[in-house]
PDB file of C-alpha atoms and ligand atoms in Angstrom:
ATOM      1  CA  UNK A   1      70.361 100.040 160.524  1.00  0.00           C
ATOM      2  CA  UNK A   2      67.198 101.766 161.275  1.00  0.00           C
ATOM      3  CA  UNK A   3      65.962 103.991 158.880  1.00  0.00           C
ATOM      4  CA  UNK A   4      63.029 106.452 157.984  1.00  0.00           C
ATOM      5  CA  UNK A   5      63.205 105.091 154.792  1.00  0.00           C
ATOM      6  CA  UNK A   6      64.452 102.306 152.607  1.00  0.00           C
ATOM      7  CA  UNK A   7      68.142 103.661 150.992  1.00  0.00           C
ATOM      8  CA  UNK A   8      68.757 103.959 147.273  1.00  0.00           C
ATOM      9  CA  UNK A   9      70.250 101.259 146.339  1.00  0.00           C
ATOM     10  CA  UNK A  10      73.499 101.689 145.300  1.00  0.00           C
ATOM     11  CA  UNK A  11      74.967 102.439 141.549  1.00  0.00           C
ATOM     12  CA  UNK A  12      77.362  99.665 140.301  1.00  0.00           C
ATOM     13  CA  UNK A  13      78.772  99.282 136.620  1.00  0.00           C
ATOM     14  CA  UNK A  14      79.767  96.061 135.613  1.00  0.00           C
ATOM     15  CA  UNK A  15      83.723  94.555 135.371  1.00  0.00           C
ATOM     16  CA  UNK A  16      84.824  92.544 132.518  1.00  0.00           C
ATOM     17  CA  UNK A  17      85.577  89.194 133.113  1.00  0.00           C
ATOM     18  CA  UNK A  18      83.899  89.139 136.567  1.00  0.00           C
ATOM     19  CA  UNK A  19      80.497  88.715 138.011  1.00  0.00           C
ATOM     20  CA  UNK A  20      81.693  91.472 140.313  1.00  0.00           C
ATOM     21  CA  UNK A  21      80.443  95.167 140.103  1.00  0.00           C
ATOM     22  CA  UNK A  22      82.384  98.501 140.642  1.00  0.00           C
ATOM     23  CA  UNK A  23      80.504 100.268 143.114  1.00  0.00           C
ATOM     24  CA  UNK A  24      80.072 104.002 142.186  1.00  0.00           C
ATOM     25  CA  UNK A  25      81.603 106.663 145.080  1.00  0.00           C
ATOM     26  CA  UNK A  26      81.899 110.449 143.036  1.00  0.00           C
ATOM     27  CA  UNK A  27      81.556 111.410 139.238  1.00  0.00           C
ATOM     28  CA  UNK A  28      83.892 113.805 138.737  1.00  0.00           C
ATOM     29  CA  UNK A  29      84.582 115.047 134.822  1.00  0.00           C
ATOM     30  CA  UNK A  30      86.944 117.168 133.208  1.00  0.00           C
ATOM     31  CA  UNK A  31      86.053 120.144 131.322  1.00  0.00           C
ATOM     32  CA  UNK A  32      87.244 121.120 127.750  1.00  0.00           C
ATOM     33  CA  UNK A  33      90.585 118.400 128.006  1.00  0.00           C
ATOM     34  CA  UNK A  34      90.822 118.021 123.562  1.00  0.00           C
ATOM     35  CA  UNK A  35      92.379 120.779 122.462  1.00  0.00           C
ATOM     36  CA  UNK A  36      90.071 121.425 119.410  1.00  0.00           C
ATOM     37  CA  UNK A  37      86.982 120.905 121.392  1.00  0.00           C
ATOM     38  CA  UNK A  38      88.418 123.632 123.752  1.00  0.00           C
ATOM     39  CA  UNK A  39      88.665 125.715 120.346  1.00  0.00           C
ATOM     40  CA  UNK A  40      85.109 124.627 119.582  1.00  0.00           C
ATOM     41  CA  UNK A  41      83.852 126.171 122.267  1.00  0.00           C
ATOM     42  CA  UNK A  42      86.000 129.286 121.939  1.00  0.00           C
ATOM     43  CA  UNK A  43      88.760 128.844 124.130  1.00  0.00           C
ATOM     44  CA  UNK A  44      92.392 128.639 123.467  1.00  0.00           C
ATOM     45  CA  UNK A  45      92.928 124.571 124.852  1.00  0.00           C
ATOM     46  CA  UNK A  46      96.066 126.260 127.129  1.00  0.00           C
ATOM     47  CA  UNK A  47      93.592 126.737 129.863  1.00  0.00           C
ATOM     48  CA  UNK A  48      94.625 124.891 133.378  1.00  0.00           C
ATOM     49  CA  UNK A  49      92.378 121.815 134.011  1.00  0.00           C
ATOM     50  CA  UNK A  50      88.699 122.410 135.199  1.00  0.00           C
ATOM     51  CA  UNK A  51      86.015 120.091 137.197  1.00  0.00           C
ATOM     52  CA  UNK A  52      82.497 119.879 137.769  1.00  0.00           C
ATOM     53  CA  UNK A  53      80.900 116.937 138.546  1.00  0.00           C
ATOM     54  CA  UNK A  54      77.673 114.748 138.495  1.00  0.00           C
ATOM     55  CA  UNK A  55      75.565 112.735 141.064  1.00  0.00           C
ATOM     56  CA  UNK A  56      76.443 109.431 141.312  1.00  0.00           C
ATOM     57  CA  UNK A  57      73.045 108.127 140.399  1.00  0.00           C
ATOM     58  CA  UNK A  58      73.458 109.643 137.204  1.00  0.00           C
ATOM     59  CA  UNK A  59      75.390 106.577 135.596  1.00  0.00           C
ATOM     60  CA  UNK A  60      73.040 104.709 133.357  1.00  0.00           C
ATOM     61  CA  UNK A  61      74.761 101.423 132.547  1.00  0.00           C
ATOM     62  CA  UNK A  62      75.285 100.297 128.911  1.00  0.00           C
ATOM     63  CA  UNK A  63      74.614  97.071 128.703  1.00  0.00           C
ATOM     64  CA  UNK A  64      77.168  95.076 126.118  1.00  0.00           C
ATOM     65  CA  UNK A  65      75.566  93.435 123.169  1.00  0.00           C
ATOM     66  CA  UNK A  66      72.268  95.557 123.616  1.00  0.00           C
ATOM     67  CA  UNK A  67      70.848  98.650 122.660  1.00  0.00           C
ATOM     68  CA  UNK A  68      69.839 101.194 125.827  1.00  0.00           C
ATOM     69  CA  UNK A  69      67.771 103.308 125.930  1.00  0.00           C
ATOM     70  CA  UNK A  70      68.822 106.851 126.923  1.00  0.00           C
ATOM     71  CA  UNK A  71      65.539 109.100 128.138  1.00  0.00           C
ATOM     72  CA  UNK A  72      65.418 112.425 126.467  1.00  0.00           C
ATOM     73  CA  UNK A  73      66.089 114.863 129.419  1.00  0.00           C
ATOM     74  CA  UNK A  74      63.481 117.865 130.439  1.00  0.00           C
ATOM     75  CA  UNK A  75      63.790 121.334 129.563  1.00  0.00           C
ATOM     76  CA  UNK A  76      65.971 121.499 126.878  1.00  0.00           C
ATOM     77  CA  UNK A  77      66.345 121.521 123.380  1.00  0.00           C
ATOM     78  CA  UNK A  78      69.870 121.097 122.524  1.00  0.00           C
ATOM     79  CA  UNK A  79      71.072 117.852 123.785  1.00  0.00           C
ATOM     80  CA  UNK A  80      74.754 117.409 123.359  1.00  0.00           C
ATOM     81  CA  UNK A  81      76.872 114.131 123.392  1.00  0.00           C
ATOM     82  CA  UNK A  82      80.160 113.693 124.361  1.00  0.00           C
ATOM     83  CA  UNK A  83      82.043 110.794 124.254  1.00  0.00           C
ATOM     84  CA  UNK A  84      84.833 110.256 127.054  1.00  0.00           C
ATOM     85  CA  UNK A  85      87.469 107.844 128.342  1.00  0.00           C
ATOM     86  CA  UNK A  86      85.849 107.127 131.979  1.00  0.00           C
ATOM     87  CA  UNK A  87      88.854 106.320 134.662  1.00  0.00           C
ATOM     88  CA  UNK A  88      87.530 104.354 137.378  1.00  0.00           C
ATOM     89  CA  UNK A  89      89.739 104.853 140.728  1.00  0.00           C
ATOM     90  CA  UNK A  90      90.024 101.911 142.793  1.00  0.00           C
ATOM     91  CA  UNK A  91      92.701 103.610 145.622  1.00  0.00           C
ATOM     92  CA  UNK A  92      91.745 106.540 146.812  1.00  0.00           C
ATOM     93  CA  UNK A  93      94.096 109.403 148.111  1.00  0.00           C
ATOM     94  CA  UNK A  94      94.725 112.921 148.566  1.00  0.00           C
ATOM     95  CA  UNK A  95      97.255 115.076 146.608  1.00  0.00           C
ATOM     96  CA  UNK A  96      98.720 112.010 145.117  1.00  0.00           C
ATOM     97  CA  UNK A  97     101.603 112.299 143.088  1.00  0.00           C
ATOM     98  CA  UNK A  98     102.299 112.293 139.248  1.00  0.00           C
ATOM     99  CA  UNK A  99     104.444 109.118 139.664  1.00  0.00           C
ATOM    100  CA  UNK A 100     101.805 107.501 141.998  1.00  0.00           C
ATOM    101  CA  UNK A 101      99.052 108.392 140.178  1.00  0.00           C
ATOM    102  CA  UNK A 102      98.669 104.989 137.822  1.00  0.00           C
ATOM    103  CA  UNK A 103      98.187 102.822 140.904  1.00  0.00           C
ATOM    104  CA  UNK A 104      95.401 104.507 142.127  1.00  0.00           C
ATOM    105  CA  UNK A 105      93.810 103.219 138.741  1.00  0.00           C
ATOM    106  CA  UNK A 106      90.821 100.530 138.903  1.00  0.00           C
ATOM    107  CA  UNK A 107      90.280 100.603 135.032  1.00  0.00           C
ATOM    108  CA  UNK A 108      88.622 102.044 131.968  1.00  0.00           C
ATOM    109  CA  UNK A 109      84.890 102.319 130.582  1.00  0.00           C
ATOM    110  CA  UNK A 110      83.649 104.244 127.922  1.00  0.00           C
ATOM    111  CA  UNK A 111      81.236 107.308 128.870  1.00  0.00           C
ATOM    112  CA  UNK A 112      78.762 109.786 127.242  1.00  0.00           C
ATOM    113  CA  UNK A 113      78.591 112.841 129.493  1.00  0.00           C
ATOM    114  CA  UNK A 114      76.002 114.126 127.990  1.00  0.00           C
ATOM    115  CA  UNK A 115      74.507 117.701 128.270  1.00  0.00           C
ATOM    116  CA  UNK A 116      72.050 120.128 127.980  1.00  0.00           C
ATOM    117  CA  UNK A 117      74.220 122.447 126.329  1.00  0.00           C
ATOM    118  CA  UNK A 118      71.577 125.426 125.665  1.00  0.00           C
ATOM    119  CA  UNK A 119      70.873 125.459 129.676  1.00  0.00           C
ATOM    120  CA  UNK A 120      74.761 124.844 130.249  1.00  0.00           C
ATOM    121  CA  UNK A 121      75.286 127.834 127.952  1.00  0.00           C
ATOM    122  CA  UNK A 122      72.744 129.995 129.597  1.00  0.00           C
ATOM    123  CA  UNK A 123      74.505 129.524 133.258  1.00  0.00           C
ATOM    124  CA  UNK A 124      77.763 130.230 131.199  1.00  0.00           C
ATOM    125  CA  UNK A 125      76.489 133.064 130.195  1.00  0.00           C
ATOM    126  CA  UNK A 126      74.908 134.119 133.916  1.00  0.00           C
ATOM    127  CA  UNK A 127      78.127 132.839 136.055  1.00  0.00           C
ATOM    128  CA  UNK A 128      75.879 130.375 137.869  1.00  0.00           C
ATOM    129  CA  UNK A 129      76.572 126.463 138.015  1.00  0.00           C
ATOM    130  CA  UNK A 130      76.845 123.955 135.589  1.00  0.00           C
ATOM    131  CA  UNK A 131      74.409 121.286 137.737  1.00  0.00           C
ATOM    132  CA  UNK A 132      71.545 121.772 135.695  1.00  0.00           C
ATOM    133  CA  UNK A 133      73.206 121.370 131.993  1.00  0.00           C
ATOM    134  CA  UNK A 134      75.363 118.328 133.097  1.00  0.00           C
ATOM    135  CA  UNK A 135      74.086 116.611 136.284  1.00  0.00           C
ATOM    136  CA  UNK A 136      70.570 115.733 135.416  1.00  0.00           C
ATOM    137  CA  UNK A 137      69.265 112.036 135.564  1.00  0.00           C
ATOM    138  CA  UNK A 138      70.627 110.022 133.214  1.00  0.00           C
ATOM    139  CA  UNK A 139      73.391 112.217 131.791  1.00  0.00           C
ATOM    140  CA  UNK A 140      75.813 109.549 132.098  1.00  0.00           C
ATOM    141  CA  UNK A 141      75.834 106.605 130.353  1.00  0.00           C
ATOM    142  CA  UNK A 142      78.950 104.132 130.791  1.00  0.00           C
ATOM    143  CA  UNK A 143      80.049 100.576 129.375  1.00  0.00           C
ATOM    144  CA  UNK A 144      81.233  97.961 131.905  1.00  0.00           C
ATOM    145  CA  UNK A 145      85.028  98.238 132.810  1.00  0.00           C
ATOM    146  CA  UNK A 146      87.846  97.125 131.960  1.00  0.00           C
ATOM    147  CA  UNK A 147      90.655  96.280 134.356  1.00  0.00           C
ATOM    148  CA  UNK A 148      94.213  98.780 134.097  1.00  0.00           C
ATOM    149  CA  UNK A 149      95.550  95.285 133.464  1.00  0.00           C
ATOM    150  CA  UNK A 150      93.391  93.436 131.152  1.00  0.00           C
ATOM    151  CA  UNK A 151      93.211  97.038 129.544  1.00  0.00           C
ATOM    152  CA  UNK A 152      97.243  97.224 128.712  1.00  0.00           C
ATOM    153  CA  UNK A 153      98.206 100.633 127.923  1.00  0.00           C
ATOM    154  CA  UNK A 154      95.398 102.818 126.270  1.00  0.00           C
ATOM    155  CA  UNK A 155      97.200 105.815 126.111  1.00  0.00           C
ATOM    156  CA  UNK A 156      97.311 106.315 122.108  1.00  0.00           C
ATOM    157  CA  UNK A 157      93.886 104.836 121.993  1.00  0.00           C
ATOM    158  CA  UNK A 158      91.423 105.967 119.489  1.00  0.00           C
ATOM    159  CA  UNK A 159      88.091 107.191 120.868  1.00  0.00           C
ATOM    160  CA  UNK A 160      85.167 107.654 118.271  1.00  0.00           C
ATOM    161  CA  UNK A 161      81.556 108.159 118.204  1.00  0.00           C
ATOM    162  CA  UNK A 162      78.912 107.296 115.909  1.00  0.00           C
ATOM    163  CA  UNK A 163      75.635 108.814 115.316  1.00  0.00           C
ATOM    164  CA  UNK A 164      73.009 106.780 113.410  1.00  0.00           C
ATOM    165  CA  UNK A 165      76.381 105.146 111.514  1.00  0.00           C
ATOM    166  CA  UNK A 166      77.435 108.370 111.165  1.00  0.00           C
ATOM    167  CA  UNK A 167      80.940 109.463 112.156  1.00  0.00           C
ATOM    168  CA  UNK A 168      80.483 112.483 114.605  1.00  0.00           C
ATOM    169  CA  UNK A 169      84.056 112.222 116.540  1.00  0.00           C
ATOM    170  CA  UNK A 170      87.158 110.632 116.332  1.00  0.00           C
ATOM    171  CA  UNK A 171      90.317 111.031 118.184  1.00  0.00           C
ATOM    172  CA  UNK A 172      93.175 109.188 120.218  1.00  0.00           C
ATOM    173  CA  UNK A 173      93.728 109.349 123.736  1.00  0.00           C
ATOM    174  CA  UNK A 174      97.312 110.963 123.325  1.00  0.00           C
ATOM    175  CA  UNK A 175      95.596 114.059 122.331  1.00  0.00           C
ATOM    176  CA  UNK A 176      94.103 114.447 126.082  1.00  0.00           C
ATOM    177  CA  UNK A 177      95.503 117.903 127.143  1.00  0.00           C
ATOM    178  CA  UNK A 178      95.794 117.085 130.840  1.00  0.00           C
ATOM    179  CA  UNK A 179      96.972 113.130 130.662  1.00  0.00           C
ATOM    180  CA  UNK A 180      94.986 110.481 132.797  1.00  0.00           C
ATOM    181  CA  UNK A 181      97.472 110.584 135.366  1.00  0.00           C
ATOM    182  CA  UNK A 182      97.918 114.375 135.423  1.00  0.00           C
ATOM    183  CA  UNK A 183      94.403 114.935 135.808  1.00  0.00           C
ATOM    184  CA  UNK A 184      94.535 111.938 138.906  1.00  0.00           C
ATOM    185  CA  UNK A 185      97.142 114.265 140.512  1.00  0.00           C
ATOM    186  CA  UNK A 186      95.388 117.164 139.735  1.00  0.00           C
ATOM    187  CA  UNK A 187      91.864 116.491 140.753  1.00  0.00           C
ATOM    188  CA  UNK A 188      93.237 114.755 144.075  1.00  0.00           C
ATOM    189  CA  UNK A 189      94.409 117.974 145.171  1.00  0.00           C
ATOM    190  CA  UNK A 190      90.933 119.475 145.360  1.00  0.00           C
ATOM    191  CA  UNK A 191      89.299 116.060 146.601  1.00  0.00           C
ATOM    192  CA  UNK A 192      90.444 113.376 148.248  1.00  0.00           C
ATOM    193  CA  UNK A 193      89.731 110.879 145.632  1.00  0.00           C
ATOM    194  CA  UNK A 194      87.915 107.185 146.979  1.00  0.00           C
ATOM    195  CA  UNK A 195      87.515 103.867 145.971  1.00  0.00           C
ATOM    196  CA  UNK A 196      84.829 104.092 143.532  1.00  0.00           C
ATOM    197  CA  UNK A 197      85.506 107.302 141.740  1.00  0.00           C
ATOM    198  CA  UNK A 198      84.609 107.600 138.349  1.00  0.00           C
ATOM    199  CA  UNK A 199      86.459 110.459 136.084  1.00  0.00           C
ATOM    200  CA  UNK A 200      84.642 111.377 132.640  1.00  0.00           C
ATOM    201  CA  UNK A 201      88.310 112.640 131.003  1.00  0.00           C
ATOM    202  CA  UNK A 202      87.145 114.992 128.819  1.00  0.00           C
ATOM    203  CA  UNK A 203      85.632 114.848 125.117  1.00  0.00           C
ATOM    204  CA  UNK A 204      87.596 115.439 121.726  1.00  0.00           C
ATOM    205  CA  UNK A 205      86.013 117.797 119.065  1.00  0.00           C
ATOM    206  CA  UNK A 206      83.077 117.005 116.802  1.00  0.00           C
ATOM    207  CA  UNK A 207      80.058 117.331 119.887  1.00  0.00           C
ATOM    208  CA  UNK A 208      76.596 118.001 118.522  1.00  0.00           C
ATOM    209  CA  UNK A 209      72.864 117.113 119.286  1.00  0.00           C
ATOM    210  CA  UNK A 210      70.917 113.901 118.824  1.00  0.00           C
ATOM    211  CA  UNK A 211      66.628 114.094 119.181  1.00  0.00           C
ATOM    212  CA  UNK A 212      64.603 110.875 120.355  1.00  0.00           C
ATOM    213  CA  UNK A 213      64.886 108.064 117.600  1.00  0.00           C
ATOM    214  CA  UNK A 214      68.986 108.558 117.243  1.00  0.00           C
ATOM    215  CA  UNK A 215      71.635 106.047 118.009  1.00  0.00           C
ATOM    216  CA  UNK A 216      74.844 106.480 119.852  1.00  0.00           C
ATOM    217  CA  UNK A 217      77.553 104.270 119.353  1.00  0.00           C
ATOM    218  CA  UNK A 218      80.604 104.713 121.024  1.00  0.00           C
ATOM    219  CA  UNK A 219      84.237 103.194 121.083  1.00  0.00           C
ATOM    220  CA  UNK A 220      87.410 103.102 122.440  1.00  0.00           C
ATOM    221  CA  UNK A 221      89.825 100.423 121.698  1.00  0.00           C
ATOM    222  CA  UNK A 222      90.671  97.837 123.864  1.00  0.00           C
ATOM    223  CA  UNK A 223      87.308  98.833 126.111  1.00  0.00           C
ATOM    224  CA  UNK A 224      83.755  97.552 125.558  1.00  0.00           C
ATOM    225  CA  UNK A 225      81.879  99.916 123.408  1.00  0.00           C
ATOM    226  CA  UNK A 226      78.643 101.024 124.215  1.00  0.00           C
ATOM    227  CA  UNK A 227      74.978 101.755 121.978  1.00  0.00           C
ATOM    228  CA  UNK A 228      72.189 103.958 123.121  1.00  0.00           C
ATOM    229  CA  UNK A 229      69.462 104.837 121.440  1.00  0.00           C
ATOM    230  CA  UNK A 230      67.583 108.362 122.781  1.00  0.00           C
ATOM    231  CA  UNK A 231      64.139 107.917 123.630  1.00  0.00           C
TER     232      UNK A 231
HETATM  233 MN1   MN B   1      82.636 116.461 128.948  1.00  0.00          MN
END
């Protein structure tokens, strides 16, 4: 094809197991899905599920067995971490079913969506967008995948995060408020969902800010954990 200019090249996150990489459609991500980081942030945890979402050039890859770096964003001074169960959608599909909703699964990763929460706060505050406290380069960070099969079931899961050895959050998977394949069903009524989707589930409680020099390690088990250190 003939173009005005050479095209980005495309995002990809690594499989486990395979030389083959997932190429990267949509990030969508689910807002406050723990119920006591919904209380956290001053909500009840009964709300309906939310979604905002991020570019897709917005995944930095965690490379196992390596520390990477993660570049201090602009304008803020409050940068949050939240560690996430990342569903990567391999069939896509509009208003998919409850019952359905498992196939449509690729596998699992383990994400940071991380934020700007004093600019996220501000827009809160304002009733304008999100884009600017979650979407900005960089903001999400992701280990290579796991296959739904080689993965077994991860539903009971724990999920932790580490900060400088530190123990910042800890939870399980079965405390999701909106289930993996709820939120599948749910989202795919808003968007058709494609081949390629990634889904940041949600993060439990215990989010906080890290400043250049801090390390983020994150876990889930049965998925390849990640380490970051912010630069
Ligand atoms: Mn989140």
């Amino acid at each position: 094809m003939n173009t005005v200019f050479s095209p980005a090249p495309s995002v990809t996150v690594p499989v486990v197991g395979t030389s083959a990489q997932f190429p990267v459609h949509r990030i969508y991500c689910v807002g406050r899905n723990y119920i006591e980081h919904a209380q956290e942030m001053g909500h009840s945890g009964r709300e309906p599920p939310f979604f905002f979402m991020k570019p897709a050039d917005a995944v930095l890859v965690a490379a196992p067995g390596s520390v990477t770096p993660l570049p201090y964003p602009g304008l803020t001074k409050n940068l949050h971490y939240e560690i996430e169960l990342v569903v990567a959608i391999g069939t896509g599909g509009k208003n998919i079913a409850l019952e359905q909703a498992e196939s449509h699964i690729f596998g699992y990763a383990v994400g940071l969506d991380m934020t700007r929460r004093d600019l996220q706060n501000e827009m809160k505050a304002l009733g304008r967008p999100w884009c600017i406290g979650k979407g900005f380069d960089h903001s999400a960070p992701i280990g290579p995948i796991t296959t739904k099969s080689a993965a077994g079931d991860i539903t009971h899961a724990a999920i932790s995060l580490q900060v400088n050895d530190a123990q910042r959050q800890s939870s399980t998977l079965r405390h999701l408020i909106w289930n993996i394949a709820e939120t599948i069903a749910q989202l795919s009524t808003a968007w058709e969902l494609q081949p390629g989707d990634l889904i940041y589930t949600g993060t439990p409680a215990g989010v906080g800010a890290v400043l250049p020099g801090d390390t983020l390690k994150g876990s889930i088990s049965g998925l390849t954990s990640i380490e970051l250190k912010v630069i």
